[in-house]
Amino acid sequence: MEASKVIHAIYTDDDVLMAAVKKVKSAHHHIEEIYTPFPVHGLDKAMGLAPTRLAIASFMYGCVGLTVAVVMMNFIMIQDWPQDIGGKPSFSYIENMPAFVPIMFELTVFFAAHLMVITFYLRSRMWPFKKAENPDPRTTDDHFLMEIAVQNNEKELSNLLKETGAVEINLIDKAH
Amino acid sequence: MYTFSNRLRVVAIALMILGAIGVAYGFMTSHKDFDQVETLLASESHHGEGHGETAGHDEAKDHDSHVTEASHAEPAEHAQVDEHTKHVNHIMHAMHKRPWAALYVAAFFFFMIALGVLAFYAVQYAAQAGWSPLLLRVMEGITAYMLPGALIVLGIAIASGVIGHYGLFIWMDPDVVAHDKLIQAKSGWLNISWFGVRGLIFIGGWYLYRRFSRKYSLAQDKADDNKNFIKTFRISAAFLVFFLYTESIMSWDWIMSVDPHWFSTLFGWYVLAGMMVCGITVIAMITIYLKSKGYLPKVNDSHIHDLAKFMFGFSIFWTYLWFSQFMLIWYSNIPEEVTYFVTRFQDYQLPFLGMVAMNFVFPLLLLMNSDYKRIPWFVIMAGIVILCGHYIDIFNMIMPATVGDQWAIGIPEISSILLFAGLFIFIVFRALTKAPLEPKRNPFIEESEHFHY
């Protein structure tokens, strides 16, 4: 359920923003979103966001890549056509394994890296021709914007945000 | 200030005494004469229904480094008797060499920890690392073992040639050299006096760095400017250049030359990688120990996390070098090089492959998770596996060339480990009591205290 009215509080300094986030959180207001021009260290912790699980996904993708490499080379080099190539022992996978390690390594990294990046794109909804969701173009340059849902408490909320050092407070009606 | 707890001192001394007794026992029981070995082999071959005898004959023939290549054109029956004598002699020499090799492996293992820490310490200064100054005194404590440890290693190496019937380095044996053209060609480099002088030059250089960096580090505590820090920065950079050359040459001298017929170009880096892993692991373990006793209150779990990251990274680096060395030789399969791995694969299969699991698979899976790297007991457990794995790594470098298939991990080996573990603990923890555990005026100490990852 998204609130139809939100407040956009704009800050010009990331330290002020961090302090504001802590204050707003301690006053038990729900922060919908924060837009910043660059990563602000510790912002996710202050907002109470859950840690990312991308690393876990990447580990599993790496395991998939390793499996693909092993199965592929076992089939091609050992099962399907076990030729004698320069005296290399193609009798079993393990006997010729050192020769396969470079490919096993590279495919593990390839899968782990690329699938993780694709997962990141999907989870954060990024693709070419995607319409930018930017409430204020200044947030890509030097302004920080905090979006807070309003539930008939605009006055109280905007006073609180003023106190935290917001340089601009706008009430936005999202229901078009 | 750290005080050396009585319990730890007693443990260290007990380890040394126990180890010394075991080492002495190893030396006393190893000196079997020809007849004893002959009867021993005979009873063994009866158990194995003669297999041991024939296999042993092949072994003796293959082992070019022990058998002097003097081809005899003699009648068949003579040759057979000759073969038997040669075989028994071969086994007897391997048995004589075992306590020397066991002592040498353990001595080198503990020395290499201290030298690895010294290099890591220099890197911290040269890189002006902001996270580590809180740990610098721990590192200085560990590097106190470098000088005695290195002298012991060099001492054992030379003693094994002078009084130990060439227990470790066959190129020290004039009789072997006289019959071996390959070693003759290398004798300009491989001769005892030049070997000793070289060793002393390396040790002297390392010791000078350790002495002056420690001196400036202590002086920095009392100074009112950063001159001492800048001096340490400069000598650290210079030491790292010196270290990379000497470490490489040291690994050829002290390890690779046990197989004087074999050579590998990346051997120095390979030894270096093992050295760094062990050094960093020991830094982490001693830091965790001291913190658990309340001596390092400002060290937080981010410091442990960073050390564990280094353990993880260098374990993988070690594996990379190990595999690069192995795979290049396995792939091209040139007979004169591949014998190195053939003997290890035939006679040392479990330690050779087990070591890869302990030094690579374990750290890879245990230390991959960022949360686990912050848990002290987890880092200690991973550290124990890594240290055991790297002991076996050194074991695999030295043993095949000295005792061959007569290896075991028994009383001589374990006692040697205990002896040097006791000595290491004693020297390191005594050095830790000599200075405050927190450097006071290091320019990065503030950053280190607030280090957070």
CSV table of C-alpha atoms in Angstrom, one decimal, chain B residues 134-426:
chain,number,residue,atom,x,y,z
B,134,LEU,CA,47.2,-1.7,16.8
B,135,LEU,CA,48.7,-5.0,15.8
B,136,LEU,CA,52.2,-3.9,15.1
B,137,ARG,CA,53.5,-4.8,18.6
B,138,VAL,CA,52.1,-8.3,18.2
B,139,MET,CA,54.0,-8.6,15.0
B,140,GLU,CA,57.2,-7.3,16.6
B,141,GLY,CA,56.8,-9.9,19.3
B,142,ILE,CA,56.5,-12.7,16.7
B,143,THR,CA,59.4,-11.5,14.7
B,144,ALA,CA,61.6,-11.8,17.8
B,145,TYR,CA,61.8,-15.5,16.9
B,146,MET,CA,63.2,-14.7,13.4
B,147,LEU,CA,66.8,-14.5,14.4
B,148,PRO,CA,67.1,-17.5,16.7
B,149,GLY,CA,64.8,-19.5,14.3
B,150,ALA,CA,66.9,-18.6,11.2
B,151,LEU,CA,70.2,-19.4,13.0
B,152,ILE,CA,68.8,-22.8,14.1
B,153,VAL,CA,67.6,-23.6,10.6
B,154,LEU,CA,71.0,-22.7,9.1
B,155,GLY,CA,72.7,-24.5,12.0
B,156,ILE,CA,70.8,-27.7,11.4
B,157,ALA,CA,71.5,-27.5,7.7
B,158,ILE,CA,75.2,-27.2,8.1
B,159,ALA,CA,75.4,-29.6,11.0
B,160,SER,CA,73.6,-32.2,9.0
B,161,GLY,CA,76.5,-32.0,6.5
B,162,VAL,CA,79.4,-31.6,9.0
B,163,ILE,CA,78.4,-34.1,11.7
B,164,GLY,CA,75.3,-35.7,10.4
B,165,HIS,CA,76.5,-37.8,7.5
B,166,TYR,CA,75.0,-35.5,5.0
B,167,GLY,CA,71.5,-36.1,6.4
B,168,LEU,CA,69.8,-33.4,4.5
B,169,PHE,CA,71.8,-32.1,1.5
B,170,ILE,CA,73.4,-34.8,-0.6
B,171,TRP,CA,75.4,-32.1,-2.4
B,172,MET,CA,77.4,-31.6,0.8
B,173,ASP,CA,78.7,-35.2,0.4
B,174,PRO,CA,82.0,-35.0,-1.5
B,175,ASP,CA,81.6,-38.7,-2.4
B,176,VAL,CA,78.2,-38.1,-4.1
B,177,VAL,CA,79.5,-34.9,-5.9
B,178,ALA,CA,82.5,-36.8,-7.2
B,179,HIS,CA,80.2,-39.2,-9.1
B,180,ASP,CA,77.5,-36.7,-10.1
B,181,LYS,CA,78.2,-34.4,-13.1
B,182,LEU,CA,75.0,-32.4,-12.5
B,183,ILE,CA,75.9,-31.5,-8.9
B,184,GLN,CA,79.5,-30.9,-10.0
B,185,ALA,CA,78.3,-28.3,-12.4
B,186,LYS,CA,76.4,-26.6,-9.6
B,187,SER,CA,79.1,-26.8,-7.0
B,188,GLY,CA,80.1,-23.2,-7.6
B,189,TRP,CA,76.9,-22.3,-5.9
B,190,LEU,CA,76.2,-25.4,-3.8
B,191,ASN,CA,79.2,-25.7,-1.5
B,192,ILE,CA,79.1,-25.7,2.3
B,193,SER,CA,81.1,-22.5,3.0
B,194,TRP,CA,79.4,-20.4,0.4
B,195,PHE,CA,76.0,-21.8,1.6
B,196,GLY,CA,76.8,-20.8,5.1
B,197,VAL,CA,78.1,-17.3,4.2
B,198,ARG,CA,75.0,-16.7,2.0
B,199,GLY,CA,72.7,-17.8,4.9
B,200,LEU,CA,74.5,-15.5,7.3
B,201,ILE,CA,74.1,-12.5,4.9
B,202,PHE,CA,70.4,-13.2,4.5
B,203,ILE,CA,69.9,-13.5,8.3
B,204,GLY,CA,72.0,-10.5,8.9
B,205,GLY,CA,69.9,-8.3,6.6
B,206,TRP,CA,66.7,-9.5,8.0
B,207,TYR,CA,67.9,-9.0,11.5
B,208,LEU,CA,69.1,-5.5,10.8
B,209,TYR,CA,65.7,-4.5,9.6
B,210,ARG,CA,64.0,-6.2,12.5
B,211,ARG,CA,66.3,-4.5,15.0
B,212,PHE,CA,66.0,-1.0,13.6
B,213,SER,CA,62.3,-1.1,12.9
B,214,ARG,CA,61.7,-2.2,16.5
B,215,LYS,CA,64.1,0.5,17.8
B,216,TYR,CA,62.3,3.2,15.8
B,217,SER,CA,58.9,1.9,16.7
B,218,LEU,CA,59.8,2.1,20.4
B,219,ALA,CA,61.4,5.5,20.0
B,220,GLN,CA,58.3,6.7,18.2
B,221,ASP,CA,56.4,6.2,21.5
B,222,LYS,CA,58.5,8.8,23.3
B,223,ALA,CA,59.1,11.2,20.4
B,224,ASP,CA,57.3,14.4,19.7
B,225,ASP,CA,57.5,14.2,16.0
B,226,ASN,CA,57.1,11.6,13.3
B,227,LYS,CA,60.8,11.2,12.3
B,228,ASN,CA,61.0,7.7,13.6
B,229,PHE,CA,58.0,6.7,11.6
B,230,ILE,CA,59.4,8.1,8.4
B,231,LYS,CA,62.7,6.3,9.1
B,232,THR,CA,60.8,3.0,9.5
B,233,PHE,CA,58.9,3.7,6.3
B,234,ARG,CA,62.1,4.1,4.4
B,235,ILE,CA,63.9,1.1,5.8
B,236,SER,CA,60.7,-1.0,5.3
B,237,ALA,CA,60.7,-0.1,1.6
B,238,ALA,CA,64.3,-1.0,1.3
B,239,PHE,CA,63.9,-4.2,3.3
B,240,LEU,CA,61.1,-5.4,1.1
B,241,VAL,CA,63.4,-5.2,-1.9
B,242,PHE,CA,66.2,-7.0,-0.1
B,243,PHE,CA,63.7,-9.5,1.3
B,244,LEU,CA,62.2,-10.5,-2.1
B,245,TYR,CA,65.7,-11.3,-3.4
B,246,THR,CA,67.0,-13.0,-0.3
B,247,GLU,CA,63.8,-15.0,0.4
B,248,SER,CA,63.9,-16.4,-3.1
B,249,ILE,CA,67.5,-17.4,-2.8
B,250,MET,CA,67.0,-18.7,0.7
B,251,SER,CA,64.2,-21.0,-0.6
B,252,TRP,CA,66.5,-22.4,-3.3
B,253,ASP,CA,69.3,-22.9,-0.8
B,254,TRP,CA,67.4,-24.2,2.3
B,255,ILE,CA,64.7,-26.1,0.6
B,256,MET,CA,65.1,-26.6,-3.1
B,257,SER,CA,68.7,-27.8,-2.9
B,258,VAL,CA,67.6,-31.0,-1.0
B,259,ASP,CA,66.7,-32.1,-4.5
B,260,PRO,CA,69.8,-30.8,-6.3
B,261,HIS,CA,68.8,-32.4,-9.6
B,262,TRP,CA,65.5,-30.5,-9.7
B,263,PHE,CA,64.7,-26.9,-10.1
B,264,SER,CA,61.6,-24.7,-10.4
B,265,THR,CA,61.5,-21.0,-11.2
B,266,LEU,CA,58.5,-20.0,-9.1
B,267,PHE,CA,59.7,-21.9,-6.1
B,268,GLY,CA,60.7,-18.8,-4.2
B,269,TRP,CA,57.2,-17.3,-4.5
B,270,TYR,CA,55.6,-20.5,-3.6
B,271,VAL,CA,57.5,-20.7,-0.4
B,272,LEU,CA,56.8,-17.0,0.2
B,273,ALA,CA,53.1,-17.5,-0.2
B,274,GLY,CA,53.1,-20.3,2.4
B,275,MET,CA,55.2,-18.1,4.7
B,276,MET,CA,52.8,-15.2,4.5
B,277,VAL,CA,49.7,-17.4,5.2
B,278,CYS,CA,51.3,-18.9,8.2
B,279,GLY,CA,52.6,-15.6,9.5
B,280,ILE,CA,49.2,-13.9,9.2
B,281,THR,CA,47.5,-16.8,10.7
B,282,VAL,CA,49.8,-16.7,13.7
B,283,ILE,CA,49.3,-12.9,14.0
B,284,ALA,CA,45.5,-13.5,14.1
B,285,MET,CA,45.8,-16.3,16.7
B,286,ILE,CA,48.1,-14.4,19.0
B,287,THR,CA,45.9,-11.3,18.7
B,288,ILE,CA,42.8,-13.3,19.5
B,289,TYR,CA,44.6,-14.9,22.5
B,290,LEU,CA,45.9,-11.6,23.8
B,291,LYS,CA,42.5,-10.0,23.3
B,292,SER,CA,40.8,-12.8,25.2
B,293,LYS,CA,43.1,-12.1,28.1
B,294,GLY,CA,42.1,-8.4,28.0
B,295,TYR,CA,45.5,-7.1,26.8
B,296,LEU,CA,44.2,-5.6,23.5
B,297,PRO,CA,41.0,-3.9,24.4
B,298,LYS,CA,41.0,-1.6,21.4
B,299,VAL,CA,41.2,-4.4,18.9
B,300,ASN,CA,37.8,-5.0,17.5
B,301,ASP,CA,36.2,-7.7,15.3
B,302,SER,CA,37.0,-5.6,12.2
B,303,HIS,CA,40.7,-6.2,12.8
B,304,ILE,CA,40.1,-9.9,13.1
B,305,HIS,CA,38.0,-9.7,10.0
B,306,ASP,CA,40.9,-8.1,8.1
B,307,LEU,CA,43.4,-10.6,9.3
B,308,ALA,CA,41.0,-13.4,8.3
B,309,LYS,CA,40.6,-11.8,4.9
B,310,PHE,CA,44.4,-11.9,4.5
B,311,MET,CA,44.4,-15.6,5.6
B,312,PHE,CA,41.8,-16.3,3.0
B,313,GLY,CA,43.5,-14.4,0.2
B,314,PHE,CA,46.9,-15.7,0.8
B,315,SER,CA,45.6,-19.3,1.1
B,316,ILE,CA,44.2,-18.9,-2.4
B,317,PHE,CA,47.4,-17.2,-3.6
B,318,TRP,CA,49.4,-20.2,-2.2
B,319,THR,CA,47.1,-22.6,-4.0
B,320,TYR,CA,47.5,-20.6,-7.2
B,321,LEU,CA,51.3,-20.9,-7.0
B,322,TRP,CA,51.2,-24.6,-5.9
B,323,PHE,CA,49.0,-25.4,-8.8
B,324,SER,CA,50.9,-23.4,-11.3
B,325,GLN,CA,54.1,-25.2,-10.3
B,326,PHE,CA,52.4,-28.6,-10.3
B,327,MET,CA,50.4,-28.2,-13.5
B,328,LEU,CA,53.2,-26.8,-15.6
B,329,ILE,CA,55.4,-29.8,-14.7
B,330,TRP,CA,52.6,-32.3,-15.0
B,331,TYR,CA,51.5,-31.0,-18.3
B,332,SER,CA,54.8,-31.0,-20.1
B,333,ASN,CA,56.0,-34.1,-18.2
B,334,ILE,CA,59.7,-33.6,-18.9
B,335,PRO,CA,61.4,-36.6,-17.1
B,336,GLU,CA,64.1,-34.6,-15.4
B,337,GLU,CA,61.6,-32.3,-13.8
B,338,VAL,CA,58.6,-34.5,-13.3
B,339,THR,CA,60.4,-37.0,-11.0
B,340,TYR,CA,59.9,-34.4,-8.2
B,341,PHE,CA,56.1,-34.9,-8.4
B,342,VAL,CA,56.3,-38.6,-9.3
B,343,THR,CA,58.0,-39.5,-6.0
B,344,ARG,CA,55.5,-37.3,-4.1
B,345,PHE,CA,52.5,-38.9,-5.8
B,346,GLN,CA,53.8,-42.4,-5.3
B,347,ASP,CA,55.1,-42.3,-1.8
B,348,TYR,CA,53.3,-39.2,-0.3
B,349,GLN,CA,49.9,-39.4,-1.8
B,350,LEU,CA,47.9,-38.6,1.4
B,351,PRO,CA,50.0,-35.7,2.7
B,352,PHE,CA,50.4,-34.4,-0.8
B,353,LEU,CA,46.7,-34.2,-1.6
B,354,GLY,CA,45.5,-33.8,1.9
B,355,MET,CA,47.6,-30.6,2.1
B,356,VAL,CA,45.8,-29.1,-0.8
B,357,ALA,CA,42.5,-29.8,0.9
B,358,MET,CA,43.7,-28.3,4.2
B,359,ASN,CA,45.4,-25.3,2.6
B,360,PHE,CA,42.8,-24.5,0.0
B,361,VAL,CA,39.4,-26.1,0.3
B,362,PHE,CA,39.1,-25.6,4.1
B,363,PRO,CA,40.0,-21.9,4.1
B,364,LEU,CA,38.1,-21.3,0.9
B,365,LEU,CA,34.8,-22.6,2.4
B,366,LEU,CA,35.3,-21.6,6.0
B,367,LEU,CA,36.6,-18.1,5.5
B,368,MET,CA,34.4,-17.0,2.6
B,369,ASN,CA,31.6,-15.8,4.7
B,370,SER,CA,32.1,-12.3,6.0
B,371,ASP,CA,30.3,-13.0,9.3
B,372,TYR,CA,32.4,-16.1,10.0
B,373,LYS,CA,35.6,-14.0,9.6
B,374,ARG,CA,34.6,-12.0,12.7
B,375,ILE,CA,34.1,-14.9,15.0
B,376,PRO,CA,37.3,-15.5,17.0
B,377,TRP,CA,36.9,-19.3,17.6
B,378,PHE,CA,36.1,-19.8,13.9
B,379,VAL,CA,39.3,-17.9,12.9
B,380,ILE,CA,41.3,-20.0,15.4
B,381,MET,CA,39.9,-23.3,14.0
B,382,ALA,CA,40.6,-22.3,10.4
B,383,GLY,CA,44.0,-21.1,11.5
B,384,ILE,CA,44.9,-24.5,13.1
B,385,VAL,CA,43.9,-26.3,9.9
B,386,ILE,CA,46.0,-23.8,7.8
B,387,LEU,CA,49.0,-24.2,10.1
B,388,CYS,CA,48.8,-28.0,10.0
B,389,GLY,CA,48.4,-27.9,6.3
B,390,HIS,CA,51.5,-25.7,5.8
B,391,TYR,CA,53.6,-27.9,8.1
B,392,ILE,CA,52.7,-30.8,5.8
B,393,ASP,CA,53.6,-28.5,2.9
B,394,ILE,CA,57.1,-28.1,4.2
B,395,PHE,CA,57.1,-31.8,5.1
B,396,ASN,CA,56.4,-32.6,1.5
B,397,MET,CA,59.2,-30.4,0.3
B,398,ILE,CA,61.9,-31.9,2.5
B,399,MET,CA,61.0,-35.5,3.2
B,400,PRO,CA,60.8,-37.1,-0.2
B,401,ALA,CA,64.4,-36.0,-0.9
B,402,THR,CA,65.8,-37.2,2.4
B,403,VAL,CA,63.9,-40.2,3.8
B,404,GLY,CA,62.0,-41.1,0.6
B,405,ASP,CA,59.4,-43.8,1.2
B,406,GLN,CA,60.6,-44.3,4.8
B,407,TRP,CA,58.6,-41.4,6.0
B,408,ALA,CA,56.1,-41.4,8.9
B,409,ILE,CA,54.7,-38.8,11.2
B,410,GLY,CA,55.9,-40.4,14.4
B,411,ILE,CA,57.9,-39.5,17.5
B,412,PRO,CA,60.8,-37.7,15.7
B,413,GLU,CA,58.4,-35.5,13.7
B,414,ILE,CA,56.0,-34.7,16.5
B,415,SER,CA,58.7,-34.1,19.1
B,416,SER,CA,60.5,-31.7,16.7
B,417,ILE,CA,57.2,-29.8,16.3
B,418,LEU,CA,56.8,-29.6,20.1
B,419,LEU,CA,60.3,-28.6,20.7
B,420,PHE,CA,60.1,-25.6,18.3
B,421,ALA,CA,56.6,-24.8,19.3
B,422,GLY,CA,57.7,-24.4,22.8
B,423,LEU,CA,60.7,-22.3,21.8
B,424,PHE,CA,58.5,-20.2,19.6
B,425,ILE,CA,56.0,-19.5,22.3
B,426,PHE,CA,58.7,-18.8,24.9
